[in-house]
Every structure is written in C-alpha cells, then in structure tokens.
Amino acid sequence: MGIVNALDIKNLSVSYNSKTALENIDVAVEPEQLVGIIGPNGAGKSTLIKAVLGLLKPEQGQISFFGQPLKKSHKKIAYVPQQSDIDLDFPITVEEVVLMGRYPHIKWWRRADKKDYEIVTRFLKEVGTEELRNKQIGELSGGQRQRVFLARALTQEADIFFLDEPFSGIDMASEEIIIKLLKKLRDQGKTIFVVHHDLSKVEEYFDSLLLLNKQLISYGKSTEVFNVKALQEAYQGNLTVIPGHSQLVVTC
C-alpha cells in the first residue's frame, strides 16, 4: 500500500469580488515534511491556507487530509494565523490562550482537567514562555506572542500544522526557537506548512517549497524549486538574484 498524502488539493480556485486570488491549484504533499509557502505579495499564500482550512469558500476544488475531507479531519489540524488577525485587546491570559488548543479533545459536558493543564504547562515550557502564563496576551512582545500561539497549536496534538507568517515582526531568538520546534515536529512525523517571505532562509528552513503567484508556479524539494527561473516566473522580474556561496540570496 502506497503513502497516503498529508494534503491533496485538486483544481482549487478562489475569487474576491470577481477578482481571481487562486486559479486551478493542484498539489499533493506527502507527510512528514516542513513545507514553505512562498511568493510575492498578493500571490494568494494566506488565501491558500484559509481555503484549505474552510475559512474561505472556494469557487471550486477538492481538499483532503490523509484521504479524508476537512469535516473528518478537524482534530488533526492546527492553525496559527497572522498576528494581525488576532485581537490583542481581548482580556485573556497566556494560559487561557494555550488551553484553547485542548478544546477539540474536551467533551462539551466537562471542563479542562489536570491532564489538560499538564499538557499546557509542558508546551509553555517547550516554547520558553512558562513564566508568562498569567500575563495578558496583549502585554507580550511579538516574539513571545508567536511562541504562545505555537504552544496553543502544540497542545492540540495535531498531525498537520499551518502557520501564516510566524516569523513576521519577531526577534531572532524567537525565530530560532520556533524553527527548531517545527523541525522537531517534522522529525516526530508531523507535516507543517509555513507561509514565509524571507527567501534567504528557505533552503535552510524547509524540506519542500510551494511557490505561488495566483497559480502554482512550482512545488517540490527546496533545492529544486529555489532556482532563478522559477523565482523570476513567480516574482515577474521584480527581484534581483545574487549568486551566493551555497545558495541563492534573493532581495525583492
């Protein structure tokens, strides 16, 4: 029996106000990978994630996770949105935010128990924010917040993770902690999708790349996708490619 793909996208198209955001996306992603979703501004990177997760209604297309539709896969999927999508004025503590990741595992008739709080504590420690557990989420720095939202995703104990620009506006120490954790998840058999914009790090960070500009430009191993021809097609000439010693450093 062959490998069942972690994610299958077939003929996916999305439009906003009669304008095409994504057109005829077809891609199959095998499990246990760290996948970077890259492309220029307006390429449809966040739209792709939201359509796959059912947060946007596509015009057409079929989505499956490990061969199952989304409605049968919710518990297997964790999502970390962009920080700009989060209401930082909402009065909620770090611990309460992370506990939300346990909700798919808590029956509606019971409250969180000792096991749930032990899992929350374990992942707060994992991301280095245990001492912040009683702080309001709005009091944290960008890097601290991103680590807390990653901890929330980790407490869900999912098989597939989607992170929308997790490294945007955060400090380097937090970025290093997060990428280390994502690689650890990959090594534990998880599949992770990351919308990312710093092209200088893609070969270092990701096993595979999904290169978009409203259409699928290329998908495959990072070493194969990250090349001058594919990047110029995606960015339509709006970049300068500088040959480096071991990789291409791209400045947009």
Coordinates of C-alpha atoms in Angstrom, one line a residue:
M1 CA 0.0 0.0 0.0
G2 CA 1.4 3.4 -1.0
I3 CA 1.9 6.5 1.1
V4 CA -1.3 8.5 1.8
N5 CA -0.7 12.2 1.2
A6 CA -1.0 14.5 4.1
L7 CA -2.7 17.0 1.8
D8 CA -4.3 16.8 -1.6
I9 CA -5.5 19.9 -3.4
K10 CA -7.3 19.4 -6.7
N11 CA -8.4 22.2 -9.0
L12 CA -8.7 24.8 -6.3
S13 CA -9.8 28.3 -7.4
V14 CA -10.7 31.3 -5.2
S15 CA -12.0 34.8 -6.1
Y16 CA -12.6 38.0 -4.2
N17 CA -15.1 40.5 -5.7
S18 CA -14.8 38.8 -9.1
K19 CA -11.0 39.0 -9.0
T20 CA -9.0 35.8 -9.1
A21 CA -7.0 35.1 -6.0
L22 CA -6.1 31.5 -6.8
E23 CA -6.6 29.6 -10.0
N24 CA -6.6 25.8 -10.6
I25 CA -4.2 24.8 -7.9
D26 CA -3.3 21.1 -7.9
V27 CA -0.7 19.8 -5.5
A28 CA -0.2 16.6 -3.4
V29 CA 2.0 16.8 -0.3
E30 CA 3.5 13.7 1.3
P31 CA 3.6 13.6 5.1
E32 CA 6.4 14.3 7.5
Q33 CA 7.6 17.4 5.7
L34 CA 8.3 21.1 6.6
V35 CA 6.8 23.0 3.6
G36 CA 7.4 26.7 2.9
I37 CA 4.7 28.5 1.0
I38 CA 6.4 31.4 -0.8
G39 CA 5.6 34.0 -3.5
P40 CA 5.2 37.8 -3.9
N41 CA 2.7 40.0 -2.0
G42 CA -0.8 39.2 -3.3
A43 CA 0.2 35.8 -4.6
G44 CA -2.5 34.1 -2.6
K45 CA -0.4 32.4 0.1
S46 CA -2.7 33.2 3.0
T47 CA -5.7 32.7 0.8
L48 CA -4.5 29.2 0.1
I49 CA -4.3 28.3 3.7
K50 CA -7.7 29.8 4.5
A51 CA -9.3 28.0 1.6
V52 CA -7.8 24.7 2.6
L53 CA -9.0 25.1 6.2
G54 CA -12.5 26.0 5.1
L55 CA -12.2 29.6 6.3
L56 CA -12.8 30.8 2.8
K57 CA -15.3 29.3 0.4
P58 CA -13.6 28.4 -2.9
E59 CA -15.3 28.7 -6.3
Q60 CA -14.2 25.1 -7.0
G61 CA -11.9 22.5 -5.8
Q62 CA -11.4 19.4 -3.6
I63 CA -9.4 19.2 -0.4
S64 CA -8.4 16.1 1.5
F65 CA -6.2 15.4 4.5
F66 CA -4.8 11.9 4.7
G67 CA -7.5 10.9 2.2
Q68 CA -10.3 12.4 4.3
P69 CA -12.4 15.6 3.9
L70 CA -11.9 18.5 6.2
K71 CA -15.1 17.8 8.3
K72 CA -13.5 14.4 9.3
S73 CA -10.0 15.9 9.9
H74 CA -10.5 18.9 12.2
K75 CA -8.8 17.3 15.2
K76 CA -5.8 16.5 13.1
I77 CA -5.2 20.1 12.0
A78 CA -3.8 23.1 14.0
Y79 CA -3.7 26.7 12.6
V80 CA -1.6 29.7 13.7
P81 CA -2.9 32.8 12.0
Q82 CA -1.1 36.0 11.2
Q83 CA -0.6 38.2 14.3
S84 CA -2.6 40.9 12.5
D85 CA -5.7 38.6 12.6
I86 CA -5.6 38.4 16.4
D87 CA -7.4 40.7 18.8
L88 CA -4.8 41.7 21.3
D89 CA -7.2 43.8 23.3
F90 CA -9.3 40.7 24.3
P91 CA -8.8 40.1 28.0
I92 CA -7.3 36.6 28.1
T93 CA -4.2 35.2 29.7
V94 CA -1.4 33.2 28.1
E95 CA -2.5 30.1 29.9
E96 CA -6.1 30.5 28.7
V97 CA -4.9 31.0 25.1
V98 CA -2.8 27.8 25.2
L99 CA -5.6 25.9 26.8
M100 CA -7.8 26.7 23.8
G101 CA -5.7 24.1 21.9
R102 CA -7.2 21.4 24.1
Y103 CA -10.8 22.2 23.2
P104 CA -11.0 19.6 20.4
H105 CA -10.2 17.0 23.0
I106 CA -12.6 18.2 25.7
K107 CA -16.2 16.9 25.7
W108 CA -18.8 19.7 25.8
W109 CA -20.1 18.5 29.1
R110 CA -16.8 18.7 31.0
R111 CA -14.2 21.2 31.9
A112 CA -10.4 21.1 31.4
D113 CA -8.9 18.6 33.8
K114 CA -5.4 18.0 35.4
K115 CA -4.2 16.3 32.3
D116 CA -5.1 19.2 30.1
Y117 CA -3.3 21.7 32.3
E118 CA -0.3 19.4 32.4
I119 CA -0.2 19.4 28.6
V120 CA -0.5 23.2 28.6
T121 CA 2.4 23.5 31.1
R122 CA 4.6 21.1 29.0
F123 CA 4.2 23.1 25.8
L124 CA 4.6 26.5 27.6
K125 CA 8.0 25.2 28.8
E126 CA 8.7 23.8 25.3
V127 CA 8.4 27.3 23.7
G128 CA 10.1 29.1 26.7
T129 CA 7.0 31.1 28.0
E130 CA 6.0 29.2 31.2
E131 CA 6.8 32.3 33.3
L132 CA 4.4 34.3 31.2
R133 CA 1.3 32.1 31.8
N134 CA -0.6 34.6 33.9
K135 CA 0.1 37.7 31.7
Q136 CA -2.5 39.1 29.4
I137 CA -1.7 38.2 25.8
G138 CA -1.6 41.9 24.8
E139 CA 1.3 42.6 27.2
L140 CA 3.7 40.3 25.3
S141 CA 6.2 41.1 22.6
G142 CA 5.6 39.9 19.1
G143 CA 8.1 37.1 19.5
Q144 CA 6.6 36.0 22.8
R145 CA 3.0 36.1 21.4
Q146 CA 4.0 34.0 18.4
R147 CA 5.6 31.4 20.7
V148 CA 2.4 31.3 22.8
F149 CA 0.2 30.7 19.7
L150 CA 2.6 27.9 18.7
A151 CA 2.2 26.4 22.1
R152 CA -1.6 26.5 21.6
A153 CA -1.2 24.6 18.4
L154 CA 1.1 22.1 20.0
T155 CA -1.4 21.4 22.8
Q156 CA -3.9 20.3 20.1
E157 CA -1.6 17.4 19.4
A158 CA -2.4 17.6 15.7
D159 CA -0.8 15.8 12.7
I160 CA -0.8 18.8 10.3
F161 CA 0.1 22.4 11.2
F162 CA -0.5 25.6 9.2
L163 CA 1.4 28.7 10.2
D164 CA 0.8 32.0 8.5
E165 CA 3.9 34.2 8.5
P166 CA 5.0 33.1 12.0
F167 CA 8.4 34.9 11.7
S168 CA 6.9 38.3 10.8
G169 CA 7.8 41.0 13.3
I170 CA 9.5 38.8 15.8
D171 CA 13.0 38.8 17.4
M172 CA 15.7 36.4 16.1
A173 CA 15.8 34.4 19.4
S174 CA 12.0 33.6 19.0
E175 CA 12.5 32.7 15.3
E176 CA 15.3 30.3 16.2
I177 CA 13.1 28.7 18.9
I178 CA 10.2 28.3 16.5
I179 CA 12.1 26.9 13.6
K180 CA 13.8 24.4 15.9
L181 CA 10.4 23.3 17.3
L182 CA 9.0 23.0 13.7
K183 CA 11.9 20.8 12.7
K184 CA 11.4 18.7 15.8
L185 CA 7.7 18.3 14.9
R186 CA 8.7 17.2 11.4
D187 CA 11.1 14.6 12.9
Q188 CA 8.2 13.3 15.0
G189 CA 6.1 12.6 11.9
K190 CA 4.1 15.8 11.6
T191 CA 3.5 17.8 8.4
I192 CA 4.0 21.6 8.7
F193 CA 3.0 24.3 6.2
V194 CA 4.6 27.8 6.8
V195 CA 3.8 31.0 4.8
H196 CA 7.2 32.7 4.6
H197 CA 8.6 35.8 3.0
D198 CA 12.3 35.8 3.8
L199 CA 13.7 34.0 0.8
S200 CA 17.3 34.0 2.0
K201 CA 16.4 31.3 4.5
V202 CA 14.1 29.0 2.6
E203 CA 16.6 26.3 1.8
E204 CA 17.8 26.3 5.4
Y205 CA 14.3 26.1 6.9
F206 CA 12.2 23.9 4.5
D207 CA 12.3 20.5 3.0
S208 CA 9.9 21.5 0.2
L209 CA 8.6 24.7 -1.3
L210 CA 5.2 25.6 -2.7
L211 CA 5.8 28.6 -5.0
L212 CA 2.7 30.6 -5.8
N213 CA 1.6 33.6 -7.8
K214 CA -2.2 33.0 -8.0
Q215 CA -1.3 29.9 -9.9
L216 CA 1.1 27.1 -8.8
I217 CA 4.5 28.0 -10.2
S218 CA 6.3 25.1 -8.7
Y219 CA 6.2 22.5 -5.9
G220 CA 9.0 20.1 -4.9
K221 CA 12.1 19.8 -2.9
S222 CA 13.6 23.2 -1.8
T223 CA 16.8 22.6 -3.7
E224 CA 14.8 22.0 -6.9
V225 CA 12.2 24.8 -6.6
F226 CA 14.5 27.5 -5.4
N227 CA 16.1 28.5 -8.7
V228 CA 16.4 31.6 -10.8
K229 CA 13.9 30.5 -13.5
A230 CA 11.1 29.6 -11.1
L231 CA 11.6 32.7 -8.9
Q232 CA 11.6 35.1 -11.9
E233 CA 8.4 33.5 -13.1
A234 CA 6.7 33.9 -9.7
Y235 CA 8.0 37.4 -9.0
Q236 CA 7.7 38.6 -12.6
G237 CA 11.1 40.2 -12.7
N238 CA 10.6 42.2 -9.5
L239 CA 13.7 40.9 -7.9
T240 CA 17.4 40.7 -8.1
V241 CA 19.1 37.3 -7.8
I242 CA 22.6 37.3 -6.3
P243 CA 24.6 34.0 -6.5
G244 CA 25.8 33.1 -3.0
H245 CA 28.4 30.5 -2.0
S246 CA 26.0 27.7 -1.3
Q247 CA 22.6 29.1 -2.1
L248 CA 20.8 31.9 -3.9
V249 CA 20.2 35.1 -1.8
V250 CA 17.2 36.9 -3.1
T251 CA 16.3 40.5 -2.5
C252 CA 12.9 41.8 -3.6

